[in-house]
Amino acid sequence: MIKLESLSKHFGKTVVLDGIDLTIEKGEIVVIIGPSGTGKSTLLRCVNFLEQPTAGTMTVGDLTVDVKRASRAEILSMRRRTAFVFQNYALFANKTALQNIAERLLVVDKWPREKAYRRAREILDQIGLGEKADAYPASMSGGQQQRVGIGRAMAAGAEVILFDEPTSSLDPEWVEEVLGLMKQLAAERQTMMVVTHEMSFARDVADRVIFIDGGRIVEQGPPSEIFYHPQDPRTKNFLKKILATNPV
Amino acid sequence: MDVLNVEYMLGLVPVLLTYLPLTLQLAGIGMVLALILACLFAIVRVLRIPVLNQLTIVFISFFRGTPLLVQLFLFYYGLPQLVSALTVIDGVTATIMGLTMHFSAYMAESIRAAIVGVDRSQTEAALSIGMTNGQMMRRIVLPQATRVALPTLMNYFIDMIKATSLAFTLGVTELMGATQKEAAGSFLYFEAFIVAAIMYWIVVELLSKLQNYLEIRLNKAYSR
């Protein structure tokens, strides 16, 4: 379970997140939508402590931290409980697909080599890239790289996988294979927080859609309500715009 | 003008070859120590560790800003005068100290540039999976920075091999010192020094080959 209480993030005087309260149950798939620059990515990055939140408390599993007083050890522990999938894949350029997935198990979880690589191989097969084990990121397509990115997140055995616009950098031809893998994870009830502009994915896969604007949660609910009966004018306005270019 | 005394030159080769190991030792040990020191300096500079950062800046400035020969004389002749316990420093040790500090100052800057050049996405990904800063440096950043820094570092290594010849001014009989002695005995200066020059040249050429090989290996991950 993930629980954010009054989570805020300021960059200097700019308030990017303005007191986010959010509870996500184990196995829940949450899709976060909203206009650009409203703090969606920052929210995910705060949960993974890639950004240090300014105030609030955060609970992931059985660990609760007051973000202001989070010690180095707590920050590491939080990062290890949450896995991140980057928009630009961010695979380790000096490591093969297999090594990218095994890296965390080897270095962070200190698994023995053989066990770590066996597990990494299982994940590679699961994401359909078994034959790419020894390929380096530079020689893979965007879609393949992002699937390895997701595989790396799966290896973490994290409480939640955070997806930060995972298909936004992809050529259209690769989008489906990445969304397909995410659907597969959703079907296994992997807890997920997804920031995306793929509205059909949100409608089909999400248990809950959250609309964020101006660093606050404006409206949330099951996709059927958010997409077909939005209440807040900002939600209506956003959906009208985005559905015009991105029909569900 | 006399003709070159080829016979003398050929005879000199095995003699000088016995001094080549010392030259390589000076450069080899100097390079390893300089690399270690340069990595530490670079990390201190990148992480801007207080106090150490300022000290490193001054150190680098001094050892880049003064001639190697002056530094060698300082270590060999100067320090023992200041601290009598340091009279135990022999020419070989002083040379290694000088080479290490002089070249670490240069190498620190190119390593620092290479580290800073590693894409932010790489460090974020490392942190996101819960690596510590040390793990991130060791596993992700330094290996990628190595590839970028390698050509410059090899250049410094080549430079260092040639710089070992200054050790003869501290009374060390390495390749240059031995050549000097041989030449003084035979008065065949040109023959003696051309043999020494060719020996340095061959060593450097072999190193260039090694550099090519390493570059190809390190680039393996980055070719499509």
Tab-separated table of C-alpha atoms in Angstrom:
chain	number	residue	atom	x	y	z
A	1	MET	CA	0.000	0.000	0.000
A	2	ILE	CA	1.156	3.516	-0.767
A	3	LYS	CA	-0.016	6.517	1.164
A	4	LEU	CA	0.933	10.116	0.471
A	5	GLU	CA	-0.149	12.747	2.969
A	6	SER	CA	0.074	16.466	2.224
A	7	LEU	CA	3.000	15.819	-0.092
A	8	SER	CA	4.425	19.064	-1.444
A	9	LYS	CA	7.275	19.987	-3.706
A	10	HIS	CA	8.543	23.490	-4.230
A	11	PHE	CA	11.265	24.511	-6.641
A	12	GLY	CA	12.350	27.803	-5.117
A	13	LYS	CA	9.143	29.830	-5.046
A	14	THR	CA	7.361	27.690	-7.593
A	15	VAL	CA	4.898	25.254	-6.030
A	16	VAL	CA	4.849	22.145	-8.187
A	17	LEU	CA	2.987	19.812	-5.836
A	18	ASP	CA	0.567	21.441	-3.456
A	19	GLY	CA	-0.404	19.009	-0.732
A	20	ILE	CA	-1.162	15.730	-2.471
A	21	ASP	CA	-3.174	13.196	-0.446
A	22	LEU	CA	-3.388	9.836	-2.081
A	23	THR	CA	-3.774	6.222	-1.026
A	24	ILE	CA	-3.151	3.387	-3.442
A	25	GLU	CA	-4.071	-0.160	-2.539
A	26	LYS	CA	-1.907	-3.130	-3.296
A	27	GLY	CA	-2.638	-4.352	-6.809
A	28	GLU	CA	-4.301	-1.134	-7.860
A	29	ILE	CA	-3.552	0.410	-11.256
A	30	VAL	CA	-3.685	4.182	-11.084
A	31	VAL	CA	-3.327	6.386	-14.136
A	32	ILE	CA	-2.472	10.045	-13.636
A	33	ILE	CA	-3.490	12.509	-16.330
A	34	GLY	CA	-3.354	16.260	-16.639
A	35	PRO	CA	-1.902	19.146	-18.622
A	36	SER	CA	1.856	19.464	-19.093
A	37	GLY	CA	3.806	21.062	-16.291
A	38	THR	CA	1.240	20.348	-13.606
A	39	GLY	CA	3.417	18.114	-11.478
A	40	LYS	CA	2.484	14.615	-12.679
A	41	SER	CA	6.074	13.563	-13.329
A	42	THR	CA	7.280	15.371	-10.234
A	43	LEU	CA	4.793	13.374	-8.168
A	44	LEU	CA	6.223	10.090	-9.438
A	45	ARG	CA	9.774	11.341	-8.986
A	46	CYS	CA	9.021	12.317	-5.409
A	47	VAL	CA	7.680	8.852	-4.619
A	48	ASN	CA	10.988	7.408	-5.875
A	49	PHE	CA	12.924	10.197	-4.125
A	50	LEU	CA	14.530	11.240	-7.396
A	51	GLU	CA	13.245	14.587	-6.194
A	52	GLN	CA	13.313	15.341	-2.522
A	53	PRO	CA	9.747	16.393	-1.604
A	54	THR	CA	9.519	19.611	0.382
A	55	ALA	CA	6.971	18.475	2.977
A	56	GLY	CA	4.534	15.729	3.824
A	57	THR	CA	4.719	12.084	4.752
A	58	MET	CA	4.990	9.070	2.567
A	59	THR	CA	4.240	5.433	3.318
A	60	VAL	CA	5.288	2.578	1.098
A	61	GLY	CA	4.553	-0.870	2.511
A	62	ASP	CA	5.572	-0.836	6.140
A	63	LEU	CA	7.869	2.173	5.912
A	64	THR	CA	6.617	5.665	6.694
A	65	VAL	CA	8.871	8.679	6.364
A	66	ASP	CA	8.473	12.343	7.101
A	67	VAL	CA	10.061	13.566	3.880
A	68	LYS	CA	11.668	16.572	5.549
A	69	ARG	CA	13.510	14.408	8.045
A	70	ALA	CA	14.163	11.422	5.809
A	71	SER	CA	17.593	9.994	6.536
A	72	ARG	CA	19.874	8.730	3.810
A	73	ALA	CA	19.031	5.160	4.795
A	74	GLU	CA	15.300	5.863	4.601
A	75	ILE	CA	15.673	7.441	1.176
A	76	LEU	CA	17.569	4.383	-0.085
A	77	SER	CA	14.946	2.127	1.431
A	78	MET	CA	12.134	4.105	-0.230
A	79	ARG	CA	13.877	3.917	-3.592
A	80	ARG	CA	14.251	0.186	-3.224
A	81	ARG	CA	10.543	-0.223	-2.575
A	82	THR	CA	9.580	1.732	-5.674
A	83	ALA	CA	10.710	1.088	-9.227
A	84	PHE	CA	10.834	3.696	-11.953
A	85	VAL	CA	10.291	3.438	-15.697
A	86	PHE	CA	11.684	6.481	-17.489
A	87	GLN	CA	10.331	8.287	-20.510
A	88	ASN	CA	13.719	8.067	-22.200
A	89	TYR	CA	14.267	4.424	-21.056
A	90	ALA	CA	17.542	5.369	-19.291
A	91	LEU	CA	19.006	1.901	-19.667
A	92	PHE	CA	22.572	1.549	-18.441
A	93	ALA	CA	24.470	2.157	-21.666
A	94	ASN	CA	27.468	0.080	-20.596
A	95	LYS	CA	25.397	-2.993	-19.789
A	96	THR	CA	23.574	-5.601	-21.843
A	97	ALA	CA	19.833	-6.163	-21.617
A	98	LEU	CA	20.405	-9.050	-19.230
A	99	GLN	CA	22.841	-7.053	-17.081
A	100	ASN	CA	20.464	-4.100	-16.962
A	101	ILE	CA	17.839	-6.316	-15.373
A	102	ALA	CA	20.241	-8.222	-13.118
A	103	GLU	CA	22.081	-5.113	-11.908
A	104	ARG	CA	19.741	-4.305	-9.069
A	105	LEU	CA	19.566	-7.890	-7.851
A	106	LEU	CA	23.347	-8.160	-7.872
A	107	VAL	CA	24.328	-4.805	-6.466
A	108	VAL	CA	21.434	-3.619	-4.344
A	109	ASP	CA	19.900	-6.884	-3.172
A	110	LYS	CA	23.273	-8.667	-3.131
A	111	TRP	CA	21.951	-11.852	-4.693
A	112	PRO	CA	24.528	-14.445	-5.738
A	113	ARG	CA	25.474	-14.065	-9.416
A	114	GLU	CA	23.881	-17.226	-10.644
A	115	LYS	CA	20.566	-16.609	-8.946
A	116	ALA	CA	20.437	-13.006	-10.139
A	117	TYR	CA	21.109	-13.943	-13.748
A	118	ARG	CA	18.639	-16.813	-13.633
A	119	ARG	CA	15.945	-14.416	-12.434
A	120	ALA	CA	16.963	-11.791	-15.010
A	121	ARG	CA	16.656	-14.402	-17.744
A	122	GLU	CA	13.162	-15.334	-16.567
A	123	ILE	CA	12.156	-11.686	-16.769
A	124	LEU	CA	13.704	-11.314	-20.231
A	125	ASP	CA	11.609	-14.253	-21.402
A	126	GLN	CA	8.543	-12.753	-19.775
A	127	ILE	CA	9.020	-9.480	-21.649
A	128	GLY	CA	9.642	-11.398	-24.860
A	129	LEU	CA	13.274	-10.422	-25.315
A	130	GLY	CA	14.985	-13.685	-24.430
A	131	GLU	CA	17.071	-13.571	-27.591
A	132	LYS	CA	18.308	-10.040	-26.802
A	133	ALA	CA	20.049	-11.015	-23.559
A	134	ASP	CA	23.500	-9.963	-24.756
A	135	ALA	CA	22.431	-6.940	-26.787
A	136	TYR	CA	23.468	-3.473	-25.650
A	137	PRO	CA	20.879	-0.676	-25.504
A	138	ALA	CA	22.451	1.139	-28.458
A	139	SER	CA	21.587	-1.776	-30.727
A	140	MET	CA	17.958	-2.120	-29.632
A	141	SER	CA	14.833	-0.378	-30.911
A	142	GLY	CA	13.073	2.114	-28.678
A	143	GLY	CA	10.318	-0.366	-27.959
A	144	GLN	CA	12.793	-3.060	-26.981
A	145	GLN	CA	14.715	-0.637	-24.785
A	146	GLN	CA	11.595	0.417	-22.969
A	147	ARG	CA	10.561	-3.215	-22.436
A	148	VAL	CA	13.977	-3.819	-20.863
A	149	GLY	CA	13.370	-0.667	-18.812
A	150	ILE	CA	10.163	-2.251	-17.552
A	151	GLY	CA	11.991	-5.537	-17.001
A	152	ARG	CA	14.523	-3.724	-14.857
A	153	ALA	CA	11.675	-2.291	-12.799
A	154	MET	CA	10.084	-5.751	-12.492
A	155	ALA	CA	13.330	-7.196	-11.126
A	156	ALA	CA	13.089	-4.867	-8.183
A	157	GLY	CA	10.144	-6.781	-6.731
A	158	ALA	CA	8.980	-3.310	-5.762
A	159	GLU	CA	5.738	-2.445	-4.001
A	160	VAL	CA	4.885	-0.187	-6.909
A	161	ILE	CA	6.195	0.495	-10.395
A	162	LEU	CA	6.116	4.147	-11.393
A	163	PHE	CA	5.735	4.771	-15.136
A	164	ASP	CA	6.688	8.281	-16.250
A	165	GLU	CA	5.217	8.719	-19.732
A	166	PRO	CA	6.685	5.391	-20.820
A	167	THR	CA	5.545	5.654	-24.438
A	168	SER	CA	6.036	9.368	-25.095
A	169	SER	CA	9.500	9.029	-26.638
A	170	LEU	CA	8.592	6.036	-28.749
A	171	ASP	CA	7.983	5.935	-32.465
A	172	PRO	CA	4.313	5.053	-32.978
A	173	GLU	CA	5.207	1.591	-34.234
A	174	TRP	CA	6.665	0.610	-30.839
A	175	VAL	CA	3.934	2.017	-28.597
A	176	GLU	CA	1.707	-1.034	-28.720
A	177	GLU	CA	4.353	-3.526	-27.610
A	178	VAL	CA	5.147	-1.411	-24.570
A	179	LEU	CA	1.505	-0.858	-23.657
A	180	GLY	CA	0.949	-4.578	-24.175
A	181	LEU	CA	3.612	-5.412	-21.629
A	182	MET	CA	2.111	-2.932	-19.189
A	183	LYS	CA	-1.301	-4.544	-19.648
A	184	GLN	CA	0.272	-7.902	-18.940
A	185	LEU	CA	1.670	-6.530	-15.659
A	186	ALA	CA	-1.663	-4.981	-14.816
A	187	ALA	CA	-3.344	-8.342	-15.352
A	188	GLU	CA	-0.932	-9.802	-12.791
A	189	ARG	CA	-2.103	-7.081	-10.385
A	190	GLN	CA	1.258	-5.397	-10.121
A	191	THR	CA	0.623	-2.103	-8.308
A	192	MET	CA	1.263	0.668	-10.825
A	193	MET	CA	1.212	4.450	-10.984
A	194	VAL	CA	1.232	5.543	-14.602
A	195	VAL	CA	1.586	9.040	-15.994
A	196	THR	CA	0.543	8.887	-19.625
A	197	HIS	CA	-1.279	10.591	-22.434
A	198	GLU	CA	-2.490	7.226	-23.767
A	199	MET	CA	-6.139	7.726	-22.922
A	200	SER	CA	-7.293	4.374	-24.258
A	201	PHE	CA	-4.818	2.649	-21.968
A	202	ALA	CA	-6.177	4.694	-19.063
A	203	ARG	CA	-9.740	3.770	-19.939
A	204	ASP	CA	-9.091	0.076	-20.484
A	205	VAL	CA	-6.561	-0.710	-17.782
A	206	ALA	CA	-6.845	1.762	-14.924
A	207	ASP	CA	-8.770	1.019	-11.762
A	208	ARG	CA	-8.673	4.693	-10.989
A	209	VAL	CA	-7.889	7.784	-13.028
A	210	ILE	CA	-6.525	10.845	-11.284
A	211	PHE	CA	-6.672	14.256	-12.900
A	212	ILE	CA	-4.000	16.644	-11.637
A	213	ASP	CA	-3.832	20.341	-12.395
A	214	GLY	CA	-1.759	23.038	-10.743
A	215	GLY	CA	-0.079	20.580	-8.410
A	216	ARG	CA	-3.370	19.353	-6.894
A	217	ILE	CA	-5.647	16.402	-7.405
A	218	VAL	CA	-8.678	17.961	-9.049
A	219	GLU	CA	-10.754	14.887	-9.596
A	220	GLN	CA	-10.416	11.130	-9.388
A	221	GLY	CA	-12.509	8.051	-9.946
A	222	PRO	CA	-12.935	4.989	-12.115
A	223	PRO	CA	-12.257	5.634	-15.808
A	224	SER	CA	-15.948	5.334	-16.678
A	225	GLU	CA	-16.712	8.342	-14.475
A	226	ILE	CA	-13.697	10.481	-15.314
A	227	PHE	CA	-13.921	9.964	-19.044
A	228	TYR	CA	-17.697	9.990	-19.484
A	229	HIS	CA	-18.952	12.054	-16.540
A	230	PRO	CA	-16.206	14.466	-15.510
A	231	GLN	CA	-17.438	16.918	-12.858
A	232	ASP	CA	-14.819	19.650	-12.710
A	233	PRO	CA	-14.693	22.115	-15.602
A	234	ARG	CA	-10.887	21.780	-15.746
A	235	THR	CA	-11.193	18.033	-16.212
A	236	LYS	CA	-13.830	18.516	-18.908
A	237	ASN	CA	-11.691	21.081	-20.673
A	238	PHE	CA	-8.564	18.906	-20.577
A	239	LEU	CA	-10.385	15.815	-21.785
A	240	LYS	CA	-12.037	17.707	-24.605
A	241	LYS	CA	-8.656	18.875	-25.830
A	242	ILE	CA	-6.788	15.640	-25.459
A	243	LEU	CA	-9.560	13.404	-26.762
A	244	ALA	CA	-9.757	15.508	-29.888
A	245	THR	CA	-6.205	14.492	-30.785
A	246	ASN	CA	-6.097	11.179	-28.914
A	247	PRO	CA	-9.521	9.549	-29.211
A	248	VAL	CA	-10.178	6.624	-26.879
B	1	MET	CA	81.427	13.855	-41.587
B	2	ASP	CA	81.979	10.369	-40.361
B	3	VAL	CA	79.615	7.631	-41.346
B	4	LEU	CA	77.270	6.334	-38.659
B	5	ASN	CA	78.929	3.654	-36.577
B	6	VAL	CA	76.238	1.017	-37.110
B	7	GLU	CA	78.211	-1.695	-35.403
B	8	TYR	CA	78.387	0.408	-32.244
B	9	MET	CA	74.677	1.095	-32.422
B	10	LEU	CA	73.812	-2.589	-32.726
B	11	GLY	CA	76.106	-3.398	-29.844
B	12	LEU	CA	74.437	-0.727	-27.753
B	13	VAL	CA	70.932	-2.192	-28.149
B	14	PRO	CA	71.333	-5.127	-25.699
B	15	VAL	CA	73.152	-2.861	-23.238
B	16	LEU	CA	70.425	-0.220	-23.222
B	17	LEU	CA	67.699	-2.873	-23.211
B	18	THR	CA	68.757	-3.868	-19.702
B	19	TYR	CA	67.782	-0.352	-18.525
B	20	LEU	CA	64.422	-0.328	-20.274
B	21	PRO	CA	62.690	-2.292	-17.457
B	22	LEU	CA	63.484	0.487	-14.984
B	23	THR	CA	62.051	3.086	-17.365
B	24	LEU	CA	58.887	1.033	-17.761
B	25	GLN	CA	58.712	0.488	-14.023
B	26	LEU	CA	58.922	4.195	-13.302
B	27	ALA	CA	56.172	4.925	-15.809
B	28	GLY	CA	54.040	1.904	-14.848
B	29	ILE	CA	54.057	2.565	-11.126
B	30	GLY	CA	53.711	6.298	-11.734
B	31	MET	CA	50.700	5.724	-13.979
B	32	VAL	CA	48.876	3.415	-11.570
B	33	LEU	CA	49.401	5.772	-8.636
B	34	ALA	CA	48.538	8.822	-10.725
B	35	LEU	CA	45.319	7.169	-11.914
B	36	ILE	CA	44.225	6.339	-8.385
B	37	LEU	CA	45.033	9.835	-7.174
B	38	ALA	CA	43.381	11.432	-10.211
B	39	CYS	CA	40.174	9.419	-9.682
B	40	LEU	CA	40.037	10.531	-6.052
B	41	PHE	CA	40.644	14.153	-7.038
B	42	ALA	CA	38.015	13.961	-9.760
B	43	ILE	CA	35.421	12.521	-7.373
B	44	VAL	CA	36.216	15.165	-4.768
B	45	ARG	CA	35.784	17.837	-7.439
B	46	VAL	CA	32.583	16.379	-8.883
B	47	LEU	CA	30.922	15.923	-5.483
B	48	ARG	CA	32.379	19.268	-4.317
B	49	ILE	CA	33.365	17.780	-0.971
B	50	PRO	CA	34.060	20.793	1.245
B	51	VAL	CA	37.683	21.528	2.252
B	52	LEU	CA	38.997	18.621	0.153
B	53	ASN	CA	37.650	20.329	-2.933
B	54	GLN	CA	39.561	23.531	-2.224
B	55	LEU	CA	42.731	21.622	-1.360
B	56	THR	CA	42.442	19.649	-4.579
B	57	ILE	CA	42.039	22.803	-6.615
B	58	VAL	CA	45.234	24.243	-5.134
B	59	PHE	CA	47.106	20.955	-5.599
B	60	ILE	CA	46.065	20.689	-9.237
B	61	SER	CA	46.893	24.313	-9.863
B	62	PHE	CA	50.396	23.939	-8.419
B	63	PHE	CA	51.318	20.691	-10.140
B	64	ARG	CA	49.957	21.851	-13.480
B	65	GLY	CA	51.469	25.266	-13.099
B	66	THR	CA	55.084	24.323	-12.428
B	67	PRO	CA	57.596	22.375	-14.544
B	68	LEU	CA	58.002	18.694	-13.806
B	69	LEU	CA	61.766	19.156	-13.551
B	70	VAL	CA	61.324	21.763	-10.827
B	71	GLN	CA	59.003	19.395	-8.971
B	72	LEU	CA	61.504	16.541	-9.226
B	73	PHE	CA	64.267	18.733	-7.831
B	74	LEU	CA	61.962	19.867	-5.052
B	75	PHE	CA	61.242	16.263	-4.043
B	76	TYR	CA	64.811	15.021	-4.390
B	77	TYR	CA	67.001	17.922	-3.304
B	78	GLY	CA	64.544	20.227	-1.555
B	79	LEU	CA	62.485	18.092	0.807
B	80	PRO	CA	65.441	16.383	2.560
B	81	GLN	CA	66.806	19.816	3.376
B	82	LEU	CA	63.510	20.712	5.033
B	83	VAL	CA	62.870	17.408	6.788
B	84	SER	CA	66.000	15.444	7.476
B	85	ALA	CA	64.078	12.160	7.730
B	86	LEU	CA	63.344	12.519	4.021
B	87	THR	CA	66.981	12.036	3.011
B	88	VAL	CA	66.029	8.370	2.604
B	89	ILE	CA	64.166	9.331	-0.552
B	90	ASP	CA	66.216	7.984	-3.434
B	91	GLY	CA	66.086	9.102	-7.030
B	92	VAL	CA	63.670	6.384	-8.065
B	93	THR	CA	61.184	7.222	-5.300
B	94	ALA	CA	61.445	10.939	-5.970
B	95	THR	CA	60.836	10.357	-9.678
B	96	ILE	CA	57.765	8.235	-8.996
B	97	MET	CA	56.442	10.848	-6.567
B	98	GLY	CA	56.991	13.629	-9.054
B	99	LEU	CA	55.467	11.776	-11.996
B	100	THR	CA	52.494	10.684	-9.889
B	101	MET	CA	51.626	14.137	-8.630
B	102	HIS	CA	52.379	15.988	-11.832
B	103	PHE	CA	50.337	13.708	-14.046
B	104	SER	CA	47.537	13.118	-11.547
B	105	ALA	CA	46.860	16.848	-11.699
B	106	TYR	CA	46.353	16.695	-15.461
B	107	MET	CA	44.468	13.424	-15.423
B	108	ALA	CA	42.120	14.550	-12.650
B	109	GLU	CA	40.765	17.232	-14.919
B	110	SER	CA	40.108	14.935	-17.858
B	111	ILE	CA	38.518	12.314	-15.606
B	112	ARG	CA	36.353	14.983	-14.022
B	113	ALA	CA	35.211	16.179	-17.437
B	114	ALA	CA	34.410	12.609	-18.455
B	115	ILE	CA	32.407	11.987	-15.280
B	116	VAL	CA	30.438	15.185	-15.677
B	117	GLY	CA	29.777	14.169	-19.273
B	118	VAL	CA	27.939	10.974	-18.294
B	119	ASP	CA	24.273	11.490	-19.094
B	120	ARG	CA	22.003	12.413	-16.197
B	121	SER	CA	19.597	9.656	-17.178
B	122	GLN	CA	22.306	7.153	-16.226
B	123	THR	CA	22.739	8.473	-12.713
B	124	GLU	CA	18.994	8.828	-12.185
B	125	ALA	CA	18.425	5.257	-13.279
B	126	ALA	CA	21.134	4.073	-10.896
B	127	LEU	CA	19.610	5.984	-8.000
B	128	SER	CA	16.089	4.863	-8.890
B	129	ILE	CA	16.952	1.220	-8.337
B	130	GLY	CA	18.369	2.089	-4.925
B	131	MET	CA	22.100	2.179	-5.572
B	132	THR	CA	24.254	4.159	-3.177
B	133	ASN	CA	26.389	6.965	-4.591
B	134	GLY	CA	29.434	4.716	-4.362
B	135	GLN	CA	27.753	1.863	-6.235
B	136	MET	CA	26.535	4.293	-8.872
B	137	MET	CA	30.052	5.653	-9.360
B	138	ARG	CA	31.700	2.246	-9.507
B	139	ARG	CA	29.180	0.365	-11.615
B	140	ILE	CA	27.726	2.969	-13.939
B	141	VAL	CA	29.481	6.326	-14.021
B	142	LEU	CA	33.170	5.430	-13.946
B	143	PRO	CA	32.928	2.659	-16.579
B	144	GLN	CA	31.169	5.050	-18.935
B	145	ALA	CA	33.543	7.897	-18.139
B	146	THR	CA	36.527	5.599	-18.742
B	147	ARG	CA	35.552	5.189	-22.346
B	148	VAL	CA	35.474	8.941	-22.836
B	149	ALA	CA	38.667	9.620	-20.882
B	150	LEU	CA	40.719	6.747	-22.312
B	151	PRO	CA	42.306	8.513	-25.304
B	152	THR	CA	43.474	11.452	-23.170
B	153	LEU	CA	44.682	9.194	-20.366
B	154	MET	CA	46.704	7.135	-22.813
B	155	ASN	CA	48.219	10.338	-24.105
B	156	TYR	CA	49.327	11.216	-20.598
B	157	PHE	CA	50.745	7.734	-20.149
B	158	ILE	CA	52.790	8.141	-23.306
B	159	ASP	CA	53.927	11.526	-22.092
B	160	MET	CA	54.868	10.006	-18.749
B	161	ILE	CA	57.029	7.328	-20.343
B	162	LYS	CA	59.027	10.011	-22.056
B	163	ALA	CA	59.113	12.134	-18.917
B	164	THR	CA	60.853	9.310	-17.026
B	165	SER	CA	63.968	10.403	-18.920
B	166	LEU	CA	64.177	13.356	-16.526
B	167	ALA	CA	65.025	10.876	-13.776
B	168	PHE	CA	68.621	10.895	-14.999
B	169	THR	CA	68.941	14.380	-13.539
B	170	LEU	CA	68.347	12.788	-10.120
B	171	GLY	CA	71.118	10.270	-10.781
B	172	VAL	CA	68.823	7.420	-11.740
B	173	THR	CA	70.335	5.221	-14.418
B	174	GLU	CA	67.290	4.438	-16.503
B	175	LEU	CA	67.279	4.356	-20.304
B	176	MET	CA	68.255	8.023	-20.672
B	177	GLY	CA	70.835	7.929	-17.869
B	178	ALA	CA	72.453	4.809	-19.289
B	179	THR	CA	72.558	6.306	-22.773
B	180	GLN	CA	74.185	9.419	-21.421
B	181	LYS	CA	76.900	7.348	-19.745
B	182	GLU	CA	77.498	5.207	-22.822
B	183	ALA	CA	77.734	8.267	-25.039
B	184	ALA	CA	80.133	10.008	-22.698
B	185	GLY	CA	82.403	6.970	-22.811
B	186	SER	CA	82.405	6.486	-26.570
B	187	PHE	CA	81.900	10.083	-27.751
B	188	LEU	CA	79.385	8.629	-30.239
B	189	TYR	CA	76.575	10.891	-29.069
B	190	PHE	CA	74.435	10.733	-32.172
B	191	GLU	CA	74.542	6.932	-32.369
B	192	ALA	CA	73.789	6.506	-28.688
B	193	PHE	CA	70.886	8.922	-28.511
B	194	ILE	CA	69.301	7.775	-31.761
B	195	VAL	CA	69.225	4.224	-30.363
B	196	ALA	CA	67.575	5.515	-27.187
B	197	ALA	CA	65.111	7.577	-29.214
B	198	ILE	CA	64.121	4.553	-31.286
B	199	MET	CA	63.587	2.510	-28.125
B	200	TYR	CA	61.232	5.125	-26.657
B	201	TRP	CA	59.501	5.351	-29.996
B	202	ILE	CA	58.890	1.596	-30.208
B	203	VAL	CA	57.500	1.471	-26.676
B	204	VAL	CA	55.124	4.340	-27.450
B	205	GLU	CA	54.027	2.703	-30.696
B	206	LEU	CA	53.205	-0.510	-28.851
B	207	LEU	CA	51.153	1.540	-26.414
B	208	SER	CA	49.246	3.161	-29.256
B	209	LYS	CA	48.343	-0.309	-30.458
B	210	LEU	CA	47.106	-1.149	-26.975
B	211	GLN	CA	45.073	2.047	-26.996
B	212	ASN	CA	43.386	1.088	-30.271
B	213	TYR	CA	42.544	-2.307	-28.891
B	214	LEU	CA	41.096	-0.875	-25.679
B	215	GLU	CA	39.063	1.711	-27.543
B	216	ILE	CA	37.492	-0.929	-29.743
B	217	ARG	CA	36.664	-3.023	-26.694
B	218	LEU	CA	35.172	-0.154	-24.733
B	219	ASN	CA	33.148	0.991	-27.721
B	220	LYS	CA	31.582	-2.409	-28.193
B	221	ALA	CA	28.547	-1.462	-26.116
B	222	TYR	CA	27.931	1.676	-28.109
B	223	SER	CA	27.958	0.458	-31.676
B	224	ARG	CA	24.745	-0.346	-33.437
